[in-house]
Amino acid sequence: MLPCSLVTAQRPDSSEANLVPLPLSKARFVLMLSENPFLQPSSLALLAPDFSKIKHEHYLPAFEAGMEEQLAQVQAIANTSEAPSFENTLVPLEKSGEILKRVQAVFFNMSASNNDDAIQAIEEKIAPRLASHSDDIFLNKKLFARVEVLWNKRSQTDWNEEQQRLLKEYYESFVRAGARLTDEQQKRVRAINEELSSMTTQFQNNLLAITKERAVVVDDIALLEGLSTGDVAAAKEAAQAKGQPGKYLLAITNTTRQPILLSLANREMRKRVWLASANRGLGEAGGLDNRPLVLGMARLRAERAEILGYANHASYTLENQMAANPAAAMKMLRDLAPGVVAKAKTEAADIMRFMQADGIEGEPAPWDWEYYSEKVRAEKYKIDENLVKPYFEMESVLQNGVFYTYGRLYGIQFKERKDLPVYHPTVRVFDVLGADGKQIGLFYADYFQRDSKRGGAWMDAFISQSRLLHQLPVVVNVMNIPSPAAGEPTLLSLDHVMTMFHELGHGVHGLFSAVEYPTLSGTSVPRDFVEFPSTFHEDWAIHPEVLANYARHNKTGESIPKDLLNKSIAANKFNKGYETLEYVSAALLDLGWHSISSKDAPTDVVAFENELLKKFGMDYAPVPPRYRTTYFAHIWSGGYSASYYAYLWSEVLAADAFAHMTKLGGLTPANGAAYREKILSKGGTREVMQQYKDFRGQEPTVDALLVRRGLQ
Ligand SMILES: [Zn+2]
């Protein structure tokens, strides 16, 4: 299972920002002061947002007031005549921007989980303003000069580890934004940022257009053999909507492989669909061509990194990640490649048996894989989901599974309370109490699917823990569980069950945070570490003691039969060779594109891909990369450049840590206490590899991951 998309606190990142001055009329500022709930701290428990008062019209004025307030605070710090000290520079920076933080935390949560046209319009307006606001802080030369004085004397001070980490965060944020460059260099970086920002938009727009362009239109219904009647009807409607009545339109989406390939029986049709997907953006037959765009973006990112003093964009991006440098991330991919390719080849052998029965000889083509692997699955792991689901009734999973596990490990309790206002009637609120009965924080659970919510699952914080700001954590978990029919129980799939455990893993990373400074709170850790606590907690969902406690039939109360459970778990490991290989080869392309230098940038996209995959032994034709370069939105427009590897990196840690804990007795308070103290309470106050070694006694290896994914 690929990890969720965690929404972390909005950290300033000016790397691809436009610089726009901040206009704000005085009259408007005065007007909005009346009754805007963001302008003062909430009066509710733990500063929880007062959703009974928050309205759409409060957001923009609060953003503007918040930016104005923070800018004034920052300028006051920069202009002070006292010699720079930790207390007169970093502490007030940490305290600055209260209004902005308040409105950001609520707004971006609503944008993700309770969106509408008005919220979207506000977001479009405010996103570039926030980027330039961040530049206004991190390109402020006077302010940087003060931080630099502190940086240069850091070894002669008695600042503790957390203070040293905070200084490092600030110093690096300034340097990485370009604060140390000459005016000439800064000018070039700003120009590159602007160009990249418009190329990013161009890439996104192209991809939308390409998706339409690549749809496969079919005249003859016979070619759609294998599709359900519902799918056929939808294809017919889609064609009708595009002005082609009587025909059938198959849309192309997202990854190289296409969900529809699972059921299309006609091999020529499968080939047509697959080629339409895999050639997206390659300008085939006069179609849209993304090649010049991605070549240009890769070259500009390389140039910017070089100006900032790095060998390449990947070195720049990974510098403050756990991997620390591209070579370490590459090594993980290189170490995994042989085992993963071997596993995919054994999966291919199973597939070929079914192909032969259809009279097809030789290796599967990429358009055959899904169709025939579905037949293998049906033979090996025939499970009726409807037999499993009654054992996973949502309330029992939550109370007797998730809360039970976290209670056993950490001695905490979740007590529902109904007095706090919520942003949607299905959202629930729980007090999180320690073993001593003392309040640790608040936990909001927003589990049900609705149209106004983005897909997937994530965690976020309304309030981040900080001793400096006297704040306890207020966190939220969001999922997309379909609502049951009226009067019916909510029965979950095993996948949803594991996601619930996963998200509360992020949740306790926020809840157990025990830090002084908000910048270092909870999940403010590198991207390749942040999915570690969440993925680690997933595996408790199938731990025998935990299952025995929650997986009971919703009508009879009987425990889930062992063979049914084992089959479900085995089915979860099915096709992992294919899934892992398509993932690691995409991660390799990402690192490859961001390891080039601007002087000898590639000129041929497809040749570059092919050479790279071959060099790393990942050129196994039946399993192409999950994304090819010309439609790899994560890395060109999704903020994951040189970071796609991070999901698997975190999973290596999760598997290694879980295996370690299992050896030490599994679900015990002692294990929970160690994990909480060494990892979950630390946030960004200690270097993350050090945190890991503190807990584990050594660096992680990939061995446990191979077992977890059934690759050994
Ligand atoms: Zn996650």
XYZ file of C-alpha atoms and ligand atoms in Angstrom:
713
model
C 0.000 0.000 0.000
C 1.430 3.359 -0.939
C 1.279 5.762 1.966
C -1.295 8.489 2.204
C -0.683 12.058 1.209
C 0.013 13.657 4.539
C -0.793 17.335 4.780
C 1.952 18.851 6.888
C 1.908 22.277 8.440
C 2.448 25.005 5.885
C 6.182 25.570 6.061
C 7.510 28.557 4.156
C 9.022 27.378 0.892
C 9.862 30.095 -1.535
C 11.693 27.966 -4.069
C 9.284 28.475 -6.941
C 7.551 31.651 -5.879
C 6.732 34.771 -7.790
C 7.669 38.008 -6.128
C 4.631 40.253 -5.949
C 4.303 43.248 -3.625
C 1.582 43.093 -1.012
C -1.188 45.625 -1.575
C -3.523 46.218 1.355
C -5.635 49.286 1.815
C -6.018 50.686 5.301
C -9.778 50.997 4.976
C -10.081 47.308 4.223
C -7.889 46.410 7.155
C -10.064 48.385 9.569
C -13.283 46.983 8.107
C -12.380 43.361 8.566
C -11.370 43.790 12.190
C -14.974 43.454 13.237
C -15.901 39.987 14.411
C -13.382 37.971 12.411
C -12.825 34.791 14.487
C -9.253 34.397 13.211
C -8.067 37.697 14.641
C -7.928 36.440 18.207
C -7.249 33.051 19.788
C -10.264 30.765 20.000
C -11.945 30.667 23.409
C -12.680 26.935 23.063
C -10.828 24.077 24.746
C -7.192 23.820 23.630
C -7.761 26.740 21.197
C -9.862 24.463 18.962
C -11.213 26.359 15.928
C -14.696 27.716 16.535
C -16.454 26.382 13.453
C -19.743 27.849 14.666
C -18.316 31.311 13.904
C -16.029 30.763 10.899
C -17.516 31.854 7.561
C -16.060 32.044 4.045
C -15.887 35.835 4.115
C -13.464 35.682 7.058
C -10.657 33.930 5.180
C -9.279 36.572 2.805
C -9.301 39.464 5.318
C -7.667 37.183 7.910
C -4.977 36.124 5.434
C -4.283 39.747 4.624
C -4.259 40.852 8.243
C -2.088 37.844 9.087
C 0.523 38.598 6.444
C 0.552 42.264 7.353
C 0.966 41.459 11.043
C 3.772 38.980 10.451
C 5.628 41.265 8.075
C 5.542 44.077 10.645
C 6.776 41.680 13.341
C 9.569 40.422 11.101
C 10.648 43.939 10.170
C 10.751 44.918 13.830
C 13.060 41.964 14.514
C 15.259 42.830 11.528
C 15.495 46.526 12.477
C 16.217 46.164 16.175
C 19.418 47.892 17.252
C 20.373 45.286 19.865
C 23.055 42.766 18.971
C 21.473 39.544 17.642
C 20.675 36.915 20.268
C 18.608 33.744 20.283
C 16.057 35.507 22.488
C 15.660 38.657 20.386
C 15.761 36.986 16.946
C 14.621 33.356 16.790
C 12.153 33.382 19.680
C 10.159 36.351 18.298
C 10.269 34.753 14.828
C 8.728 31.626 16.355
C 6.046 33.743 18.004
C 5.299 35.758 14.859
C 2.395 35.269 12.481
C -0.195 34.034 14.984
C -3.154 35.186 12.886
C -1.680 33.776 9.686
C -1.018 30.363 11.268
C -4.537 30.284 12.680
C -6.252 31.000 9.372
C -3.892 28.799 7.336
C -4.484 25.747 9.513
C -8.258 25.979 9.153
C -8.360 27.142 5.537
C -6.132 24.441 4.072
C -8.056 21.806 5.990
C -11.314 23.082 4.547
C -9.781 23.251 1.087
C -8.912 19.551 1.376
C -11.949 18.193 3.180
C -14.865 20.599 2.763
C -14.193 22.391 -0.508
C -16.509 24.447 -2.720
C -16.172 27.014 -5.531
C -15.708 29.895 -3.121
C -12.883 28.130 -1.247
C -11.227 27.313 -4.573
C -11.410 30.922 -5.676
C -9.848 32.060 -2.392
C -7.075 29.493 -2.747
C -6.209 30.628 -6.273
C -5.953 34.178 -5.028
C -4.004 33.461 -1.885
C -1.457 30.817 -3.008
C 0.887 33.159 -4.939
C 0.498 35.800 -2.221
C 1.656 33.342 0.440
C 4.646 32.374 -1.693
C 5.723 35.980 -2.068
C 5.074 36.577 1.634
C 7.544 33.795 2.362
C 10.119 35.424 0.064
C 9.549 38.736 1.837
C 10.766 37.020 5.001
C 13.508 34.753 3.676
C 15.065 37.263 1.301
C 15.144 39.999 3.953
C 18.860 40.795 4.092
C 18.888 42.497 7.495
C 17.067 39.582 9.056
C 19.389 37.061 7.429
C 22.416 39.017 8.684
C 21.154 38.535 12.257
C 20.550 34.822 11.767
C 23.997 34.485 10.213
C 25.644 36.078 13.259
C 23.958 33.444 15.435
C 24.941 30.668 13.040
C 28.593 31.675 13.092
C 28.827 31.649 16.868
C 26.702 28.544 17.440
C 29.553 26.339 18.653
C 30.540 28.836 21.353
C 27.100 28.928 22.966
C 25.295 26.850 25.576
C 22.172 26.442 23.419
C 20.620 23.027 23.813
C 20.092 20.529 21.000
C 16.601 21.802 20.180
C 17.811 25.391 19.968
C 20.650 24.322 17.690
C 18.164 22.485 15.467
C 15.908 25.537 15.314
C 18.813 27.755 14.302
C 19.808 25.252 11.617
C 16.234 25.224 10.257
C 16.159 28.992 9.963
C 19.670 29.365 8.619
C 19.062 26.729 5.935
C 15.688 28.182 4.972
C 17.365 31.533 4.308
C 20.322 30.068 2.440
C 18.166 27.720 0.382
C 15.910 30.607 -0.652
C 19.004 32.443 -1.936
C 19.745 34.886 0.890
C 23.522 34.514 0.486
C 23.617 35.178 -3.248
C 24.776 38.365 -4.944
C 22.101 40.705 -6.287
C 22.899 39.493 -9.793
C 22.486 35.841 -8.775
C 19.292 36.565 -6.852
C 17.933 38.234 -9.956
C 18.663 35.125 -12.009
C 17.113 32.819 -9.360
C 13.961 34.952 -9.290
C 13.798 34.836 -13.086
C 14.216 31.047 -13.040
C 11.527 30.754 -10.345
C 9.136 32.766 -12.455
C 9.868 30.768 -15.567
C 9.528 27.465 -13.692
C 6.301 28.609 -12.126
C 4.717 29.293 -15.518
C 6.156 26.062 -16.956
C 4.585 24.171 -14.055
C 1.201 25.639 -14.899
C 1.804 24.867 -18.573
C 2.636 21.258 -17.681
C -0.568 20.922 -15.633
C -2.693 22.417 -18.400
C -1.046 20.246 -21.032
C -1.663 17.160 -18.953
C -5.356 17.979 -18.678
C -5.533 18.489 -22.445
C -3.518 15.335 -23.118
C -5.901 13.317 -20.977
C -8.759 14.394 -23.237
C -6.748 13.976 -26.420
C -5.713 10.432 -25.546
C -9.194 9.027 -24.867
C -9.780 5.911 -26.972
C -12.970 5.960 -29.055
C -14.488 2.642 -30.136
C -17.228 2.091 -32.736
C -17.955 -1.561 -32.149
C -19.312 -2.709 -28.780
C -17.901 -6.199 -29.440
C -14.405 -4.794 -28.886
C -15.357 -3.989 -25.281
C -15.866 -7.615 -24.300
C -15.056 -8.127 -20.630
C -16.296 -4.762 -19.400
C -19.284 -4.735 -17.054
C -22.583 -3.419 -18.357
C -22.099 -0.406 -16.072
C -18.681 0.336 -17.623
C -20.062 -0.010 -21.141
C -22.947 2.327 -20.347
C -20.513 4.865 -18.870
C -18.303 4.644 -21.995
C -21.343 5.225 -24.172
C -22.424 8.230 -22.134
C -18.888 9.646 -22.219
C -18.831 9.427 -26.032
C -22.260 11.012 -26.264
C -21.100 13.878 -24.030
C -18.134 14.427 -26.357
C -20.425 14.685 -29.379
C -19.895 11.132 -30.637
C -23.261 9.457 -30.103
C -23.414 5.715 -30.692
C -19.709 5.279 -29.951
C -17.802 4.351 -26.772
C -15.144 6.464 -25.134
C -12.472 5.006 -22.818
C -10.762 7.754 -20.813
C -7.045 7.592 -19.970
C -6.074 8.426 -16.404
C -3.119 8.896 -14.062
C -0.621 5.994 -14.117
C 0.902 4.109 -17.065
C -1.271 1.099 -16.314
C -4.968 1.700 -16.742
C -7.694 0.207 -14.514
C -9.691 -0.785 -17.563
C -6.912 -3.128 -18.737
C -7.997 -5.437 -15.928
C -11.128 -6.439 -17.791
C -10.661 -5.746 -21.531
C -10.614 -9.190 -23.177
C -9.642 -8.120 -26.705
C -5.849 -8.022 -26.901
C -5.691 -5.435 -29.710
C -7.954 -3.155 -27.671
C -5.719 -3.549 -24.636
C -2.727 -2.591 -26.776
C -4.519 0.490 -28.093
C -5.433 1.659 -24.599
C -1.967 0.979 -23.200
C -0.194 2.813 -26.030
C -2.557 5.767 -25.645
C -1.520 5.920 -21.983
C 2.225 5.256 -22.248
C 2.766 7.701 -25.124
C 1.110 10.633 -23.374
C 3.000 13.852 -24.024
C 5.358 12.321 -26.570
C 3.765 14.169 -29.461
C 2.624 10.944 -31.145
C 0.658 11.597 -34.323
C 0.586 15.355 -33.845
C -0.579 15.160 -30.242
C 0.554 17.484 -27.477
C 4.274 17.276 -26.803
C 5.540 17.699 -23.226
C 9.144 16.846 -24.096
C 10.439 20.414 -24.600
C 8.748 21.410 -21.344
C 10.258 18.675 -19.154
C 13.693 19.067 -20.749
C 13.516 22.794 -20.032
C 12.338 22.346 -16.436
C 15.037 19.786 -15.659
C 17.688 22.141 -17.068
C 16.405 25.212 -15.199
C 16.187 23.344 -11.887
C 19.772 22.195 -12.425
C 20.906 25.747 -13.146
C 19.185 27.123 -10.049
C 20.790 24.446 -7.874
C 24.197 25.281 -9.351
C 23.749 28.992 -8.589
C 22.826 28.064 -5.008
C 26.040 26.048 -4.761
C 24.823 22.474 -5.257
C 25.919 19.832 -7.778
C 22.343 19.364 -8.990
C 18.670 19.741 -8.047
C 18.521 16.346 -6.295
C 21.473 17.316 -4.063
C 19.678 20.562 -3.243
C 16.376 18.820 -2.455
C 17.806 15.917 -0.463
C 20.256 17.972 1.599
C 17.753 18.395 4.435
C 16.090 15.000 4.022
C 16.958 11.816 5.885
C 18.645 10.370 2.788
C 20.875 13.491 2.811
C 22.090 12.956 -0.754
C 20.919 11.388 -4.026
C 23.495 8.597 -3.788
C 21.815 7.231 -0.633
C 18.373 7.242 -2.262
C 19.816 5.664 -5.420
C 21.472 2.997 -3.288
C 18.119 1.960 -1.834
C 16.685 1.567 -5.339
C 19.789 -0.269 -6.533
C 19.702 -2.650 -3.528
C 16.053 -3.468 -4.161
C 16.175 -3.830 -7.941
C 17.454 -7.433 -8.343
C 14.993 -8.954 -5.843
C 12.090 -6.954 -7.179
C 12.784 -7.829 -10.814
C 13.158 -11.493 -9.866
C 9.809 -11.391 -8.055
C 8.102 -9.733 -11.038
C 9.497 -12.501 -13.233
C 7.970 -15.204 -11.036
C 4.657 -13.351 -11.242
C 5.088 -13.277 -15.039
C 5.502 -17.070 -15.042
C 2.044 -17.455 -13.450
C 0.622 -15.003 -15.934
C 2.121 -16.869 -18.896
C 0.234 -20.051 -17.946
C -3.046 -18.232 -18.475
C -1.804 -16.556 -21.657
C -0.884 -19.919 -23.124
C -4.389 -21.148 -22.451
C -5.508 -18.276 -24.715
C -2.955 -19.311 -27.349
C -0.480 -16.475 -26.648
C 3.163 -17.530 -26.409
C 6.116 -15.714 -24.866
C 6.467 -12.983 -22.244
C 3.483 -10.826 -21.384
C 3.311 -7.476 -23.137
C 2.743 -4.587 -20.703
C -0.903 -4.475 -21.862
C -1.357 -8.143 -20.889
C -0.176 -7.935 -17.304
C -3.255 -6.643 -15.542
C -5.722 -8.728 -17.498
C -3.968 -12.030 -16.816
C -2.795 -11.216 -13.295
C -6.460 -10.732 -12.456
C -7.023 -14.328 -13.575
C -4.133 -15.472 -11.369
C -5.616 -13.578 -8.453
C -9.037 -15.135 -8.999
C -7.456 -18.598 -8.963
C -5.078 -18.155 -6.024
C -6.931 -15.824 -3.714
C -10.571 -16.213 -4.442
C -12.125 -14.189 -1.647
C -15.569 -12.769 -1.477
C -15.073 -9.300 0.059
C -18.634 -9.534 1.307
C -17.672 -12.466 3.516
C -14.815 -10.498 5.116
C -16.450 -7.129 5.619
C -18.968 -8.085 8.351
C -15.952 -8.699 10.619
C -14.746 -5.132 10.082
C -17.603 -3.017 11.396
C -16.336 0.542 11.624
C -17.092 1.342 15.272
C -15.547 -1.920 16.424
C -12.477 -1.306 14.250
C -12.105 2.184 15.720
C -12.768 1.392 19.392
C -11.638 -2.236 19.757
C -8.922 -2.110 17.107
C -7.353 1.309 16.610
C -7.971 2.943 20.017
C -7.317 -0.405 21.754
C -3.890 -0.787 20.103
C -2.797 2.774 20.802
C -4.076 2.327 24.366
C -2.077 -0.881 24.894
C 1.109 0.677 23.511
C 0.925 4.164 24.975
C -1.564 3.924 27.845
C -3.807 6.584 26.307
C -7.602 6.824 26.169
C -9.932 8.414 23.625
C -13.145 9.895 25.077
C -15.704 11.309 22.683
C -17.054 14.776 23.436
C -20.010 16.472 21.750
C -19.656 20.056 22.935
C -17.142 21.318 20.357
C -18.424 22.691 17.043
C -17.390 20.770 13.885
C -17.228 21.737 10.195
C -19.442 18.861 9.051
C -22.069 16.909 11.035
C -20.250 13.580 10.518
C -16.996 14.815 12.114
C -16.359 13.473 15.646
C -14.142 14.893 18.398
C -12.259 12.951 21.078
C -10.312 14.025 24.130
C -6.989 12.222 24.172
C -6.027 11.464 27.787
C -2.795 10.094 29.207
C -2.511 7.181 31.668
C -2.702 9.758 34.478
C -5.989 11.108 33.082
C -4.365 14.364 31.977
C -5.299 15.890 28.638
C -2.762 15.300 25.848
C -4.709 16.870 23.009
C -7.831 16.689 20.836
C -8.456 14.227 18.017
C -10.951 15.001 15.210
C -12.104 12.059 13.070
C -13.565 12.869 9.648
C -13.934 9.428 8.088
C -16.802 9.551 5.579
C -16.609 10.242 1.859
C -18.412 13.264 0.406
C -18.248 15.273 -2.788
C -16.563 18.239 -1.141
C -13.589 16.124 -0.015
C -10.401 15.309 -1.923
C -9.718 11.629 -2.551
C -7.387 9.590 -0.328
C -6.630 9.922 3.371
C -4.479 12.265 5.425
C -3.700 13.823 8.782
C -3.376 17.484 9.605
C -3.169 19.726 12.674
C -5.419 22.636 13.610
C -3.063 23.496 16.471
C 0.544 22.301 16.709
C 2.017 21.438 20.092
C 4.487 24.026 21.439
C 5.607 24.791 24.991
C 6.747 28.256 23.913
C 3.243 29.099 22.680
C 1.496 27.140 25.490
C -0.302 25.024 22.886
C -1.490 21.441 23.123
C -2.030 19.565 19.852
C -5.359 19.478 18.015
C -5.115 16.999 15.136
C -7.474 15.599 12.519
C -7.608 12.363 10.511
C -9.482 12.376 7.219
C -10.553 9.343 5.169
C -12.957 8.511 2.341
C -15.084 5.654 3.663
C -18.347 5.316 1.674
C -21.416 6.045 3.800
C -23.671 3.028 4.336
C -27.309 2.971 3.251
C -29.667 4.364 5.906
C -29.919 2.026 8.895
C -27.071 -0.232 7.691
C -23.783 -0.708 9.551
C -20.536 0.683 8.090
C -18.472 -2.326 7.036
C -14.847 -1.707 6.032
C -12.436 -3.405 3.654
C -9.099 -4.565 5.098
C -7.517 -1.707 3.156
C -9.658 0.867 4.963
C -8.918 -0.791 8.294
C -5.182 -0.457 7.696
C -5.586 3.143 6.570
C -7.341 3.959 9.848
C -4.360 2.579 11.801
C -2.008 4.452 9.420
C -3.615 7.856 9.866
C -3.662 7.674 13.653
C 0.075 6.907 13.361
C 0.481 10.406 11.921
C -2.000 11.513 14.570
C 0.156 10.406 17.518
C 3.231 11.922 15.853
C 1.370 15.221 16.315
C -0.269 14.342 19.671
C 2.867 13.096 21.480
C 5.022 15.976 20.260
C 6.899 17.421 23.262
C 8.870 20.350 21.882
C 9.467 23.990 22.737
C 9.384 25.596 19.290
C 6.455 25.310 16.850
C 8.706 25.070 13.781
C 9.984 21.717 15.087
C 6.622 20.350 16.244
C 5.156 16.901 15.529
C 5.188 15.982 11.862
C 7.619 18.793 10.916
C 10.183 16.222 9.820
C 11.732 15.409 6.433
C 9.443 14.028 3.755
C 11.281 10.682 3.662
C 10.703 10.229 7.435
C 7.162 11.513 7.863
C 5.443 8.339 6.598
C 7.492 6.195 8.986
C 5.295 6.420 12.133
C 2.111 6.003 10.095
C 3.245 3.021 8.026
C 4.733 1.460 11.170
C 1.301 1.461 12.869
C -0.446 -0.184 9.888
C 0.904 -3.596 10.732
C -0.850 -3.714 14.110
C -4.132 -4.050 12.201
C -3.272 -7.677 11.407
C -1.539 -8.520 14.694
C -3.261 -11.610 16.224
C -3.984 -10.013 19.630
C -5.441 -6.925 18.012
C -7.529 -8.859 15.498
C -8.944 -11.059 18.237
C -10.158 -7.916 19.960
C -11.885 -6.159 17.057
C -12.535 -8.483 14.085
C -15.886 -9.889 15.185
C -18.942 -10.523 13.049
C -21.278 -7.553 13.310
C -24.344 -9.815 13.765
C -23.103 -13.017 15.465
C -20.102 -11.606 17.367
C -17.934 -14.523 16.185
C -14.230 -14.042 15.531
C -13.078 -13.932 11.936
C -12.235 -17.477 10.696
C -8.470 -18.003 10.404
C -8.399 -19.200 6.792
C -10.515 -16.259 5.641
C -8.174 -13.867 7.375
C -5.020 -15.538 6.049
C -6.398 -15.385 2.533
C -7.150 -11.664 2.871
C -3.648 -10.983 4.136
C -2.041 -13.076 1.392
C -4.161 -11.313 -1.238
C -2.743 -8.031 0.034
C 0.738 -9.205 -0.975
C -0.356 -10.319 -4.436
C 1.339 -8.661 -7.446
C 3.832 -6.850 -5.191
C 6.741 -7.562 -7.539
C 4.967 -5.673 -10.304
C 3.804 -2.848 -8.027
C 7.218 -2.381 -6.435
C 9.084 -2.485 -9.724
C 6.836 0.079 -11.404
C 7.282 2.294 -8.320
C 11.087 2.001 -8.008
C 11.617 2.566 -11.722
C 9.545 5.764 -11.572
C 11.548 6.848 -8.504
C 14.714 6.185 -10.493
C 13.523 8.372 -13.396
C 12.769 11.149 -10.908
C 16.242 11.019 -9.340
C 17.822 10.690 -12.781
C 16.196 13.821 -14.179
C 17.227 15.791 -11.119
C 20.826 14.619 -11.071
C 21.768 16.214 -14.408
C 23.901 19.345 -14.786
C 22.667 22.334 -16.761
C 25.724 22.208 -19.032
C 25.110 18.729 -20.429
C 21.357 18.432 -20.021
C 19.758 15.576 -21.991
C 18.030 16.361 -25.276
C 16.135 13.123 -25.894
C 13.550 12.168 -23.253
C 12.950 8.575 -24.305
C 16.648 7.766 -24.819
C 17.413 9.192 -21.358
C 14.692 7.016 -19.753
C 15.825 3.878 -21.535
C 19.506 4.289 -20.682
C 18.765 4.956 -17.026
C 16.464 1.947 -16.588
C 18.997 -0.262 -18.334
C 21.869 0.975 -16.201
C 19.994 0.033 -13.022
C 18.717 -3.295 -14.325
C 15.097 -2.129 -14.234
C 14.520 -2.413 -17.975
C 12.075 -5.303 -17.733
C 9.682 -4.550 -20.588
C 6.500 -6.163 -19.170
C 6.650 -3.789 -16.166
C 7.123 -0.174 -17.291
C 7.536 2.722 -14.802
C 4.399 3.745 -12.952
C 4.778 7.152 -14.600
C 6.873 7.997 -17.595
C 8.597 11.372 -17.762
C 6.100 13.229 -19.926
C 3.138 12.628 -17.585
C 4.910 12.382 -14.209
C 2.911 15.109 -12.480
C 4.357 14.385 -8.996
C 7.789 15.587 -10.054
C 6.983 18.372 -12.546
C 3.967 20.023 -10.935
C 3.217 18.166 -7.693
C 6.041 19.270 -5.385
C 7.717 15.837 -5.341
C 10.760 16.599 -7.500
C 13.652 14.332 -6.449
C 11.363 13.027 -3.675
C 9.263 10.254 -5.169
C 11.598 7.718 -3.488
C 10.466 9.022 -0.070
C 7.415 6.756 0.245
C 9.479 3.603 0.064
C 12.259 5.054 2.210
C 9.758 5.567 5.029
C 8.416 2.055 4.504
C 11.917 0.600 4.932
C 12.058 2.250 8.370
C 8.522 1.139 9.238
C 9.142 -2.507 8.365
C 12.516 -2.575 10.134
C 11.102 -0.955 13.292
C 8.062 -3.242 13.395
C 10.215 -6.369 13.042
C 12.442 -5.065 15.825
C 9.499 -4.422 18.134
C 8.004 -7.825 17.352
C 11.265 -9.425 18.518
C 11.018 -7.441 21.755
C 7.571 -8.795 22.623
C 5.249 -6.803 20.343
C 2.309 -5.006 21.891
C 3.765 -3.985 25.269
C 3.819 -0.707 27.217
C 7.624 -0.890 27.320
C 7.823 -1.017 23.523
C 5.287 1.792 23.216
C 7.141 3.963 25.730
C 10.429 3.547 23.855
C 8.871 4.393 20.494
C 7.040 7.376 21.953
C 10.117 8.751 23.679
C 12.655 8.212 20.903
C 10.506 8.957 17.838
C 6.976 10.247 18.407
C 7.776 12.978 20.938
C 10.775 14.362 19.098
C 9.364 16.166 16.045
C 12.269 17.883 14.327
C 14.289 18.487 17.502
C 16.829 15.771 16.711
C 18.326 14.681 13.408
C 16.037 11.881 12.176
C 18.632 9.177 11.513
C 19.835 9.786 15.070
C 16.232 9.391 16.305
C 16.031 6.117 14.439
C 19.305 4.824 15.834
C 18.286 5.901 19.349
C 15.242 3.681 19.011
C 16.655 0.810 17.000
C 20.284 0.708 18.060
C 21.431 0.644 14.444
C 20.600 1.958 10.969
C 17.750 0.220 9.115
C 18.190 -2.449 6.453
C 15.791 -3.382 3.631
C 15.392 -7.003 4.845
C 12.119 -6.506 6.717
C 10.639 -4.520 3.831
C 11.268 -7.447 1.484
C 9.307 -9.694 3.850
C 6.543 -7.104 4.334
C 6.036 -6.857 0.584
C 6.323 -10.610 0.077
C 9.434 -10.128 -2.055
C 11.476 -12.840 -0.348
Zn 0.508 8.781 5.510
